[in-house]
């Protein structure tokens, strides 16, 4: 992907988003929506202007970009999604320990024993800070 | 005013506040020294920790993180040539060559004491300039506050140098996201999709955690298997031996502090610019400009004094007018509002104990990061070399519990994840995130004050427009807004020409 393609993708997404927001905002009473209505129109105009400017710019300006690392993306988003599901099933401590241990082992920065110790220690630390010291209510879980 | 200051001084006798400052400073020094962890992320992550604390204790902790993390970016800049935070970019120019010349201990000591000096001078400025500005802000009504919010939003132009349209679009999106939930006057639900969690709007802290921690963790995971090698060792130079060296640079210290404070007061310019401008002034005023870039103490001192002096400067418009000067203070503004406080004159009268307690705690933070930073620097290499494969899971788990603890709601973790995806998308498409934060923070104020202003003139847009040009303070702010926009356009054109 080049910087030109990237900017065109951005302009298209921003324009689509602005149109969707405008359609929704114009469905609300005027007194409650002049602010988002104005902003949506402004955002759409800016996105269209930016897209046109990028299209009309000389193509030799486009520089190649480094490819996206999909595995890092899946690890972060998939990891948190699985963590939240586990949170509701096995409770905070179990889910946090599993999340930390598995992610550390998968990333390979430390061996399984060191990962085990770090995961237990950090889970205990977070538990003490948030639930014991700060009195945050523990999330409800199905099993524990 | 002095009675109020005494009230603030009394707050320093509170052991809980002292402990909070210590925790904030230790946390801030570590966060700042770790490349990839920003001051903004540090403050955002720890805001939930301050919920159950009294306001002055919670704010003292956040202030400690802000001051300490701005300084400690210099540690990794000097030792590894990687700026811990963007503030310490100019510090690398002479700090790392000095470390490579076998004097990393001297470099860190100079940076530490210079940062402390710049920070302390800027807090003195905050202490004596802020109340006057606050008294002036008593003349502000709804139209003026609306225009102030607009002025804050115009900062977007300078926050997105080289990508102005992208910055403006991100800012508009941030403003739109701030309208999710109930309208401030009519009570109409907007953009909630019937999801009860969104009825109160998108929580600012949850958004900030997602926006800043998720993209950085993805980057860390990406680099998980890379390790830093060949880093310089820390020499045995006594830190206090450098104090005499600093005493010979009085003019450099004061000039850099002044530059930093002025840069801080102007919204949107930032710590890194403060450091660069101070460095540039030191080089131009030096008898040995050829030494700059090769380990010149003057350059290192100027950069660190300048970037830390920005911290106090940014708090002046933040506390008096509610205008955040940079992303960190935008997050800090969220922290202040979460504690039920509103920037403006009331902060210096009704809430004087909290406000002055906070300001005096910043003195303490600036003094405390000296021993903490010097101690950390001894073990610095080990800390800055925490493998990304350990750091990434730890940050994610902290982000999850931070988002959950805001309202004890698992739904907030999903919101954090969604905003994190937005943040990642913005990073991938090279869209600046700071304008979105500004929009999120200032949107509620702008829409609320606009609604109130229009209600006062019964929805007559013409009458509202007349108010903006006939009220003296409103007119001045309007002129400032227009000049900020023109300046932004000129700067954008200049940046574009430079890129070409």
Coordinates of C-alpha atoms in Angstrom, one line a residue:
Chain A
X1 CA 0.0 0.0 0.0
X2 CA 1.2 3.6 -0.7
X3 CA 0.5 6.7 1.2
X4 CA -1.8 7.8 -1.6
X5 CA -3.9 4.7 -1.3
X6 CA -3.9 5.0 2.5
X7 CA -5.2 8.6 2.3
X8 CA -7.9 7.6 -0.2
X9 CA -9.1 4.8 2.1
X10 CA -9.2 7.3 5.0
X11 CA -11.2 9.8 2.9
X12 CA -13.7 7.2 1.8
X13 CA -14.2 5.9 5.4
X14 CA -14.5 9.4 6.8
X15 CA -17.0 10.3 4.1
X16 CA -19.1 7.2 4.6
X17 CA -19.1 7.8 8.4
X18 CA -20.1 11.4 7.9
X19 CA -23.0 10.4 5.7
X20 CA -24.2 7.8 8.2
X21 CA -23.9 10.3 11.1
X22 CA -25.8 13.0 9.1
X23 CA -28.6 10.6 8.2
X24 CA -29.0 9.7 11.8
X25 CA -28.6 13.2 13.1
X26 CA -31.2 14.7 10.7
X27 CA -33.7 12.1 12.1
X28 CA -33.6 13.8 15.6
X29 CA -35.5 17.1 16.5
X30 CA -33.6 20.2 15.3
X31 CA -33.2 21.6 18.9
X32 CA -31.4 18.4 19.9
X33 CA -29.2 17.9 16.9
X34 CA -28.0 21.1 15.3
X35 CA -24.5 20.5 16.8
X36 CA -24.0 16.9 15.4
X37 CA -25.8 17.9 12.2
X38 CA -23.4 20.8 11.6
X39 CA -20.4 18.6 12.5
X40 CA -21.5 15.7 10.2
X41 CA -21.8 18.1 7.2
X42 CA -18.5 19.7 8.0
X43 CA -16.8 16.3 8.4
X44 CA -18.3 15.1 5.1
X45 CA -17.1 18.3 3.2
X46 CA -13.6 17.9 4.7
X47 CA -13.4 14.2 3.8
X48 CA -14.6 15.0 0.2
X49 CA -12.1 17.8 -0.1
X50 CA -9.3 15.7 1.3
X51 CA -10.2 12.8 -1.0
X52 CA -10.3 15.0 -4.1
X53 CA -7.0 16.7 -3.2
X54 CA -5.4 13.3 -2.8
X55 CA -6.8 12.0 -6.1
X56 CA -5.6 15.1 -8.0
X57 CA -2.1 15.0 -6.4
X58 CA 0.8 13.7 -8.6
X59 CA 1.0 10.0 -8.1
X60 CA 4.8 10.0 -7.9
X61 CA 4.4 11.5 -4.4
X62 CA 3.0 8.2 -3.2
X63 CA 5.5 6.4 -0.9
X64 CA 5.3 2.7 -0.1
X65 CA 4.2 1.8 3.4
X66 CA 5.2 -1.1 5.7
X67 CA 2.6 -3.9 5.7
X68 CA 0.2 -4.3 8.6
X69 CA 1.0 -7.0 11.2
X70 CA -2.3 -8.9 11.3
X71 CA -1.1 -11.4 14.0
X72 CA -0.4 -8.5 16.4
X73 CA -3.9 -7.1 15.7
X74 CA -5.6 -10.5 16.3
X75 CA -3.6 -11.1 19.5
X76 CA -4.6 -7.7 21.0
X77 CA -8.3 -7.6 19.9
X78 CA -8.9 -11.4 20.1
X79 CA -7.0 -11.6 23.4
X80 CA -9.2 -8.9 25.0
X81 CA -12.4 -10.4 23.6
X82 CA -11.5 -13.8 24.9
X83 CA -10.4 -12.2 28.2
X84 CA -13.8 -10.5 28.7
X85 CA -15.7 -13.8 27.9
X86 CA -13.5 -15.7 30.3
X87 CA -14.1 -12.9 32.9
X88 CA -17.8 -13.7 32.8
X89 CA -17.2 -17.4 33.0
X90 CA -14.4 -18.0 35.5
X91 CA -14.2 -14.7 37.3
X92 CA -11.6 -11.9 37.4
X93 CA -8.6 -13.7 38.9
X94 CA -8.9 -16.8 36.7
X95 CA -9.4 -14.9 33.5
X96 CA -6.6 -12.4 34.2
X97 CA -4.1 -15.1 35.1
X98 CA -5.0 -17.1 32.0
X99 CA -4.8 -14.0 29.8
X100 CA -1.4 -12.9 31.1
X101 CA 0.1 -16.4 31.1
X102 CA -1.0 -17.4 27.7
X103 CA -0.1 -14.1 26.0
X104 CA 3.4 -14.0 27.6
X105 CA 4.1 -17.6 26.6
X106 CA 2.8 -16.9 23.1
X107 CA 4.9 -13.8 22.7
X108 CA 7.9 -15.9 23.8
X109 CA 9.7 -13.2 25.8
X110 CA 9.9 -15.5 28.8
X111 CA 9.7 -19.2 29.5
X112 CA 6.5 -20.8 30.9
X113 CA 7.8 -20.9 34.5
X114 CA 8.7 -17.2 34.5
X115 CA 5.4 -16.4 32.8
X116 CA 3.6 -18.4 35.4
X117 CA 5.2 -16.4 38.2
X118 CA 4.7 -13.0 36.5
X119 CA 1.1 -13.8 35.8
X120 CA 0.3 -14.9 39.4
X121 CA 2.2 -11.9 40.8
X122 CA 0.5 -9.3 38.5
X123 CA -3.0 -10.8 39.0
X124 CA -2.5 -10.6 42.8
X125 CA -1.2 -7.0 42.5
X126 CA -4.2 -5.8 40.4
X127 CA -6.6 -7.7 42.7
X128 CA -5.1 -5.9 45.8
X129 CA -5.1 -2.5 44.2
X130 CA -8.5 -2.5 42.6
X131 CA -10.7 -4.8 44.7
X132 CA -9.1 -4.6 48.2
X133 CA -7.6 -1.1 48.4
X134 CA -10.0 0.8 46.1
X135 CA -13.2 -1.3 46.8
X136 CA -14.2 -1.7 43.1
X137 CA -17.0 -4.3 43.0
X138 CA -15.9 -7.6 41.5
X139 CA -17.4 -8.5 38.1
X140 CA -20.1 -11.2 38.3
X141 CA -19.0 -14.6 36.9
X142 CA -20.9 -17.8 36.0
X143 CA -18.7 -20.3 37.8
X144 CA -16.9 -18.5 40.6
Chain B
X1 CA -5.2 34.9 47.7
X2 CA -2.5 34.2 50.3
X3 CA -5.1 32.8 52.7
X4 CA -6.1 30.4 49.9
X5 CA -2.4 29.5 49.3
X6 CA -2.1 28.7 53.0
X7 CA -5.1 26.4 52.7
X8 CA -3.2 24.7 49.9
X9 CA -0.1 24.4 51.9
X10 CA -2.0 22.8 54.7
X11 CA -3.0 20.0 52.3
X12 CA 0.6 19.1 52.1
X13 CA 0.5 17.9 55.7
X14 CA -1.9 15.2 54.7
X15 CA 0.0 11.9 54.7
X16 CA -2.4 10.5 52.1
X17 CA -1.5 13.3 49.7
X18 CA 2.2 12.8 50.2
X19 CA 1.8 9.1 49.6
X20 CA -0.2 9.8 46.4
X21 CA 2.5 12.2 45.1
X22 CA 5.1 9.5 45.8
X23 CA 3.1 6.8 44.0
X24 CA 2.4 9.3 41.1
X25 CA 6.1 10.2 40.8
X26 CA 7.3 6.6 40.9
X27 CA 4.7 5.5 38.4
X28 CA 5.4 8.6 36.2
X29 CA 9.1 8.0 36.2
X30 CA 8.7 4.4 35.1
X31 CA 6.0 5.2 32.5
X32 CA 8.1 8.0 31.0
X33 CA 11.2 5.9 30.9
X34 CA 9.5 3.1 29.1
X35 CA 9.5 3.8 25.4
X36 CA 6.0 3.5 24.0
X37 CA 4.3 4.4 27.2
X38 CA 3.2 8.0 27.0
X39 CA 2.4 10.6 29.8
X40 CA -1.1 10.7 28.4
X41 CA -1.6 7.0 28.7
X42 CA -0.1 7.0 32.2
X43 CA -2.6 9.7 33.4
X44 CA -5.5 8.0 31.5
X45 CA -4.7 4.6 33.0
X46 CA -4.5 5.9 36.6
X47 CA -7.5 8.1 36.6
X48 CA -9.7 5.2 37.6
X49 CA -7.3 4.5 40.5
X50 CA -8.1 8.1 41.8
X51 CA -11.9 7.7 41.8
X52 CA -12.3 6.7 45.4
X53 CA -9.7 9.2 46.6
X54 CA -10.4 12.7 47.8
X55 CA -10.0 15.2 44.9
X56 CA -6.8 16.8 46.1
X57 CA -5.2 13.4 46.8
X58 CA -6.3 12.0 43.4
X59 CA -5.2 15.2 41.5
X60 CA -1.8 15.2 43.3
X61 CA -1.3 11.6 42.0
X62 CA -2.1 12.6 38.5
X63 CA 0.1 15.7 38.7
X64 CA 2.9 13.6 39.9
X65 CA 2.6 11.3 36.9
X66 CA 2.5 14.3 34.5
X67 CA 5.6 16.0 35.9
X68 CA 7.6 12.8 36.4
X69 CA 6.8 11.2 33.1
X70 CA 7.7 14.4 31.2
X71 CA 11.1 14.3 32.8
X72 CA 11.9 10.6 32.7
X73 CA 11.6 10.3 29.0
X74 CA 15.1 11.7 29.1
X75 CA 16.4 8.5 30.7
X76 CA 15.8 6.3 27.7
X77 CA 16.6 9.2 25.4
X78 CA 20.1 9.4 26.9
X79 CA 20.8 5.7 27.5
X80 CA 19.2 4.2 24.4
X81 CA 18.7 7.0 22.0
X82 CA 15.0 6.2 22.2
X83 CA 12.8 9.1 23.6
X84 CA 10.7 7.7 26.4
X85 CA 8.1 10.4 25.5
X86 CA 7.9 12.9 22.7
X87 CA 9.0 15.7 25.1
X88 CA 12.6 14.3 25.2
X89 CA 13.3 14.3 21.5
X90 CA 15.6 17.3 21.7
X91 CA 17.3 15.7 24.7
X92 CA 18.6 12.9 22.5
X93 CA 20.6 15.4 20.4
X94 CA 23.3 15.9 23.1
X95 CA 22.2 13.5 25.8
X96 CA 23.0 10.3 23.9
X97 CA 26.4 11.6 22.5
X98 CA 27.3 12.5 26.1
X99 CA 26.4 8.9 27.2
X100 CA 28.4 7.5 24.3
X101 CA 31.3 9.6 25.3
X102 CA 31.4 7.6 28.6
X103 CA 29.4 10.1 30.7
X104 CA 25.8 8.7 30.9
X105 CA 25.7 9.4 34.7
X106 CA 26.6 13.0 34.2
X107 CA 24.0 13.3 31.4
X108 CA 21.2 11.9 33.5
X109 CA 22.2 14.0 36.5
X110 CA 22.2 17.2 34.4
X111 CA 18.9 16.3 32.8
X112 CA 17.3 15.5 36.2
X113 CA 18.3 18.7 37.9
X114 CA 17.6 20.8 34.8
X115 CA 14.1 19.2 34.6
X116 CA 13.5 19.9 38.3
X117 CA 14.5 23.6 37.8
X118 CA 12.3 24.1 34.8
X119 CA 9.4 22.4 36.5
X120 CA 9.7 24.4 39.7
X121 CA 9.9 27.8 37.9
X122 CA 6.8 26.9 35.8
X123 CA 4.9 26.1 39.0
X124 CA 5.8 29.5 40.5
X125 CA 4.4 31.1 37.3
X126 CA 1.2 28.9 37.7
X127 CA 0.8 30.0 41.3
X128 CA 1.0 33.7 40.6
X129 CA -0.5 34.0 37.1
X130 CA -3.4 31.6 37.3
X131 CA -5.5 33.5 39.9
X132 CA -5.4 36.7 37.9
X133 CA -6.6 34.9 34.8
X134 CA -9.2 33.1 36.9
X135 CA -10.6 36.5 38.2
X136 CA -10.8 37.7 34.6
X137 CA -12.7 34.6 33.5
X138 CA -15.5 35.7 35.9
X139 CA -16.6 38.0 33.1
X140 CA -17.4 35.0 30.9
X141 CA -21.0 34.0 30.1
X142 CA -22.3 31.2 27.9
X143 CA -21.3 32.8 24.6
X144 CA -17.8 33.4 25.8
X145 CA -17.5 29.8 27.1
X146 CA -18.8 28.5 23.8
X147 CA -16.2 30.5 22.0
X148 CA -13.5 29.4 24.4
X149 CA -14.4 25.8 23.5
X150 CA -14.2 26.7 19.9
X151 CA -10.8 28.3 20.5
X152 CA -9.6 25.1 22.2
X153 CA -10.8 23.2 19.2
X154 CA -8.8 25.5 16.8
X155 CA -5.7 24.1 18.5
X156 CA -6.4 21.0 16.4
X157 CA -4.8 22.8 13.4
X158 CA -1.4 23.1 15.2
X159 CA -1.8 19.6 16.7
X160 CA -1.9 18.1 13.2
X161 CA 1.0 19.7 11.5
X162 CA 1.4 18.3 8.0
X163 CA -2.0 16.6 8.1
X164 CA -4.4 19.4 8.8
X165 CA -7.5 18.0 7.0
X166 CA -7.0 14.6 8.8
X167 CA -6.7 16.4 12.1
X168 CA -9.8 18.5 11.4
X169 CA -11.8 15.3 10.5
X170 CA -10.6 13.6 13.6
X171 CA -11.5 16.6 15.7
X172 CA -15.0 16.7 14.2
X173 CA -15.4 13.0 14.9
X174 CA -14.3 13.5 18.5
X175 CA -16.9 16.3 18.8
X176 CA -19.6 14.0 17.3
X177 CA -18.7 11.2 19.7
X178 CA -19.1 13.6 22.6
X179 CA -22.7 14.1 21.6
X180 CA -23.6 10.4 22.1
X181 CA -26.2 10.1 24.9
X182 CA -28.6 12.7 26.3
X183 CA -28.8 16.2 25.0
X184 CA -27.8 18.7 27.8
X185 CA -31.1 20.7 27.6
X186 CA -33.8 18.8 25.8
X187 CA -33.0 15.3 27.1
X188 CA -33.3 13.7 23.7
X189 CA -31.3 10.4 23.3
X190 CA -28.8 10.5 20.4
X191 CA -26.7 7.9 18.7
X192 CA -27.2 5.3 21.5
X193 CA -28.8 2.6 19.3
X194 CA -31.0 1.8 22.4
X195 CA -27.9 0.5 24.3
X196 CA -28.4 1.6 28.0
X197 CA -24.6 1.8 28.6
X198 CA -24.5 4.7 26.1
X199 CA -27.4 6.7 27.6
X200 CA -24.8 8.7 29.7
X201 CA -22.5 9.1 26.8
X202 CA -19.2 7.5 26.0
X203 CA -17.1 7.6 29.1
X204 CA -14.1 9.9 28.5
X205 CA -11.6 7.8 30.5
X206 CA -12.6 4.6 28.8
X207 CA -12.2 6.3 25.4
X208 CA -8.8 7.6 26.4
X209 CA -7.6 4.2 27.7
X210 CA -8.7 2.5 24.4
X211 CA -7.4 5.2 22.2
X212 CA -3.9 5.3 23.6
X213 CA -3.2 1.9 25.1
X214 CA -4.6 -0.5 22.5
X215 CA -2.6 0.9 19.4
X216 CA 0.6 1.1 21.5
X217 CA 0.1 -2.5 22.7
X218 CA -0.4 -3.7 19.2
X219 CA 2.9 -2.0 18.3
X220 CA 4.6 -3.6 21.3
X221 CA 3.3 -7.1 20.3
X222 CA 4.6 -6.3 16.8
X223 CA 8.1 -5.7 18.3
X224 CA 7.8 -8.4 20.9
X225 CA 10.6 -10.5 19.7
X226 CA 13.1 -7.6 19.1
X227 CA 15.5 -6.8 21.9
X228 CA 17.6 -3.7 22.6
X229 CA 21.2 -4.6 22.6
X230 CA 24.4 -2.6 23.0
X231 CA 23.0 0.0 25.4
X232 CA 25.4 2.2 27.2
X233 CA 26.3 1.5 30.9
X234 CA 25.7 4.0 33.7
X235 CA 28.9 5.7 35.0
X236 CA 29.7 6.4 38.6
X237 CA 29.7 10.2 38.4
X238 CA 28.2 11.7 41.6
X239 CA 24.9 13.4 40.7
X240 CA 25.6 16.3 43.0
X241 CA 28.9 17.1 41.2
X242 CA 26.8 18.3 38.3
X243 CA 25.0 20.9 40.5
X244 CA 28.1 23.2 40.3
X245 CA 28.1 22.8 36.5
X246 CA 24.4 23.8 36.4
X247 CA 25.1 26.8 38.6
X248 CA 27.3 28.1 35.8
X249 CA 24.4 28.0 33.4
X250 CA 22.0 30.3 35.3
X251 CA 21.1 32.3 32.2
X252 CA 20.5 29.2 30.1
X253 CA 18.3 27.8 32.8
X254 CA 16.1 30.9 33.2
X255 CA 15.9 31.5 29.4
X256 CA 14.8 27.9 28.8
X257 CA 12.3 28.1 31.6
X258 CA 10.7 31.2 30.2
X259 CA 10.5 29.7 26.7
X260 CA 8.9 26.6 28.2
X261 CA 6.3 28.5 30.2
X262 CA 5.3 30.7 27.2
X263 CA 5.1 27.6 25.0
X264 CA 3.0 25.9 27.7
X265 CA 0.5 28.7 28.0
X266 CA -0.2 28.6 24.2
X267 CA -2.5 25.7 23.7
X268 CA -1.5 23.0 21.3
X269 CA 2.2 23.6 21.1
X270 CA 3.5 20.9 23.5
X271 CA 6.5 19.9 25.5
X272 CA 8.6 18.7 22.5
X273 CA 8.4 22.2 20.9
X274 CA 9.4 23.8 24.3
X275 CA 12.5 21.6 24.4
X276 CA 13.4 22.3 20.7
X277 CA 12.9 26.1 21.1
X278 CA 15.0 26.2 24.3
X279 CA 17.7 24.0 22.6
X280 CA 17.7 26.3 19.6
X281 CA 18.0 29.5 21.8
X282 CA 20.9 27.9 23.7
X283 CA 22.7 27.0 20.6
X284 CA 22.3 30.5 19.1
X285 CA 23.4 32.1 22.4
X286 CA 26.4 29.7 22.9
X287 CA 30.1 30.6 22.6
X288 CA 30.6 27.0 21.4
X289 CA 27.8 26.2 19.0
X290 CA 29.9 23.6 17.2
X291 CA 29.8 21.4 20.3
X292 CA 26.0 21.1 20.0
X293 CA 25.1 17.6 18.8
X294 CA 28.3 16.1 20.2
X295 CA 27.4 16.0 23.9
X296 CA 27.1 19.7 24.8
X297 CA 25.9 20.1 28.4
X298 CA 24.2 23.5 27.4
X299 CA 22.0 21.8 24.8
X300 CA 21.0 19.0 27.2
X301 CA 20.2 21.4 30.0
X302 CA 18.2 23.8 27.7
X303 CA 16.1 21.0 26.3
X304 CA 15.2 19.4 29.6
X305 CA 14.6 22.7 31.3
X306 CA 12.4 23.9 28.4
X307 CA 10.3 20.8 28.1
X308 CA 9.6 20.5 31.9
X309 CA 8.8 24.2 32.1
X310 CA 6.0 23.5 29.7
X311 CA 4.2 21.4 32.3
X312 CA 3.3 24.3 34.6
X313 CA 2.6 26.6 31.6
X314 CA 0.0 24.2 30.2
X315 CA -1.8 24.1 33.5
X316 CA -2.5 27.9 33.5
X317 CA -5.1 27.9 30.7
X318 CA -6.3 24.4 31.9
X319 CA -7.2 25.5 35.4
X320 CA -8.4 29.0 34.6
X321 CA -10.2 28.6 31.3
X322 CA -10.6 24.8 30.9
X323 CA -8.4 24.9 27.7
X324 CA -6.1 21.9 27.6
X325 CA -2.8 22.8 25.9
X326 CA -1.8 19.2 25.0
X327 CA -3.2 15.7 25.0
X328 CA -1.9 15.0 28.6
X329 CA -3.7 18.1 30.0
X330 CA -6.8 17.1 27.9
X331 CA -6.8 13.8 29.9
X332 CA -6.0 15.7 33.1
X333 CA -9.0 17.9 32.4
X334 CA -11.1 14.8 32.3
X335 CA -9.6 13.8 35.7
X336 CA -10.4 17.2 37.2
X337 CA -14.0 17.0 35.9
X338 CA -14.5 13.5 37.1
X339 CA -13.7 14.7 40.6
X340 CA -16.7 17.2 40.3
X341 CA -14.5 20.2 39.7
X342 CA -14.9 22.7 36.8
X343 CA -12.0 24.9 35.6
X344 CA -12.6 28.6 36.1
X345 CA -12.7 31.1 39.0
X346 CA -14.5 28.7 41.4
X347 CA -11.4 26.5 41.4
X348 CA -9.5 29.4 43.1
X349 CA -12.2 30.5 45.5
X350 CA -14.8 27.8 46.4
X351 CA -12.3 24.9 45.8
X352 CA -9.2 26.8 46.7
X353 CA -8.0 24.1 49.2
X354 CA -8.1 21.5 46.4
X355 CA -6.6 23.8 43.7
X356 CA -3.8 25.2 45.7
X357 CA -3.2 21.8 47.3
X358 CA -2.8 20.5 43.8
X359 CA -0.4 23.3 42.8
X360 CA 1.8 22.8 45.9
X361 CA 1.8 19.1 45.3
X362 CA 3.3 19.8 41.9
X363 CA 6.3 21.5 43.7
X364 CA 6.7 18.3 45.6
X365 CA 6.4 16.2 42.5
X366 CA 9.2 18.2 40.8
X367 CA 11.4 17.8 43.8
X368 CA 10.6 14.2 44.4
X369 CA 11.4 13.0 40.9
X370 CA 15.0 13.9 41.5
X371 CA 15.9 11.1 43.9
X372 CA 13.4 8.7 42.3
X373 CA 14.8 9.4 38.8
X374 CA 18.4 9.2 39.9
X375 CA 17.7 5.9 41.7
X376 CA 15.9 4.5 38.8
X377 CA 18.7 5.6 36.4
X378 CA 21.0 3.3 38.3
X379 CA 18.8 0.4 37.3
X380 CA 17.6 2.2 34.2
X381 CA 19.0 -0.2 31.7
X382 CA 17.2 -3.1 33.2
X383 CA 13.9 -1.3 33.3
X384 CA 14.0 0.2 29.8
X385 CA 14.8 -3.3 28.6
X386 CA 11.6 -4.9 29.9
X387 CA 10.8 -7.2 26.9
X388 CA 7.8 -6.1 24.9
X389 CA 6.4 -9.6 25.3
X390 CA 6.0 -9.0 29.0
X391 CA 5.0 -5.3 28.8
X392 CA 2.2 -5.8 26.3
X393 CA 0.1 -8.3 28.4
X394 CA 0.6 -6.2 31.5
X395 CA -0.6 -3.0 29.8
X396 CA -3.6 -4.8 28.3
X397 CA -4.7 -6.3 31.7
X398 CA -4.3 -2.8 33.3
X399 CA -6.3 -1.2 30.5
X400 CA -9.1 -3.8 31.0
X401 CA -9.4 -3.4 34.8
X402 CA -9.1 0.4 34.3
X403 CA -12.0 0.5 31.9
X404 CA -14.1 -1.8 34.0
X405 CA -13.5 0.0 37.3
X406 CA -14.9 3.3 36.0
X407 CA -18.6 2.2 36.4
X408 CA -18.0 -1.4 37.4
X409 CA -19.4 -2.4 34.0
X410 CA -18.0 -5.1 31.7
X411 CA -19.8 -3.2 28.8
X412 CA -17.2 -0.4 29.3
X413 CA -14.4 -2.9 28.3
X414 CA -16.2 -3.5 25.0
X415 CA -16.5 0.3 24.5
X416 CA -12.7 0.6 25.3
X417 CA -12.1 -2.2 22.7
X418 CA -14.2 -0.4 20.1
X419 CA -12.5 2.9 20.7
X420 CA -9.1 1.0 20.7
X421 CA -10.0 -0.3 17.2
X422 CA -10.8 3.3 16.2
X423 CA -7.4 4.4 17.6
X424 CA -5.6 1.6 15.8
X425 CA -7.3 2.5 12.6
X426 CA -6.3 6.1 13.0
X427 CA -2.7 5.1 13.7
X428 CA -2.6 2.8 10.7
X429 CA -4.0 5.6 8.4
X430 CA -1.6 8.1 9.9
X431 CA -4.4 10.2 11.4
X432 CA -3.4 12.2 14.6
X433 CA -5.3 11.1 17.7
X434 CA -4.8 14.2 19.8
X435 CA -7.5 16.2 17.8
X436 CA -10.1 13.4 18.6
X437 CA -9.2 13.7 22.3
X438 CA -9.7 17.5 22.1
X439 CA -13.0 17.0 20.4
X440 CA -14.2 14.4 23.0
X441 CA -13.1 16.7 25.9
X442 CA -14.4 20.0 24.6
X443 CA -17.5 18.7 22.7
X444 CA -19.7 18.5 25.8
X445 CA -18.7 22.1 26.9
X446 CA -19.2 23.5 23.4
X447 CA -22.6 21.9 22.8
X448 CA -23.9 22.7 26.4
X449 CA -22.8 26.4 26.2
X450 CA -24.1 26.7 22.6
X451 CA -27.5 25.3 23.7
X452 CA -27.6 27.7 26.7
X453 CA -26.6 30.7 24.6
X454 CA -29.3 29.9 22.0
X455 CA -31.9 29.3 24.7
X456 CA -31.2 32.8 26.1
X457 CA -32.0 34.3 22.7
X458 CA -34.9 31.9 22.1
X459 CA -33.1 30.1 19.3
X460 CA -32.5 33.2 17.2
X461 CA -29.3 32.6 15.4
X462 CA -29.0 36.2 14.3
X463 CA -29.2 37.5 17.9
X464 CA -26.7 34.9 19.0
X465 CA -24.3 36.0 16.2
X466 CA -24.7 39.6 17.3
X467 CA -23.8 38.6 20.9
X468 CA -20.5 37.2 19.7
X469 CA -19.5 40.5 18.1
X470 CA -21.0 43.0 20.5
X471 CA -19.8 41.5 23.8
X472 CA -16.1 42.7 24.3
X473 CA -14.7 39.5 25.7
X474 CA -16.5 37.4 23.2
X475 CA -15.2 39.6 20.3
X476 CA -11.7 39.2 21.6
X477 CA -12.0 35.4 21.7
X478 CA -13.6 35.4 18.3
X479 CA -10.6 37.3 16.9
X480 CA -8.3 34.9 18.6
X481 CA -10.2 32.0 17.0
X482 CA -10.0 33.5 13.6
X483 CA -6.3 34.3 14.0
X484 CA -5.6 30.7 15.3
X485 CA -7.3 29.3 12.2
X486 CA -5.4 31.6 9.8
X487 CA -2.1 30.7 11.6
X488 CA -3.0 27.0 11.3
X489 CA -3.6 27.4 7.6
X490 CA -0.3 29.3 7.1
X491 CA 1.6 26.7 9.2
X492 CA 0.0 23.9 7.2
X493 CA 1.1 25.5 3.9
X494 CA 4.6 26.0 5.3
X495 CA 4.8 22.3 6.4
X496 CA 3.5 21.1 3.1
X497 CA 6.1 23.2 1.2
X498 CA 8.8 21.7 3.5
X499 CA 7.6 18.2 2.8
X500 CA 7.7 18.9 -0.9

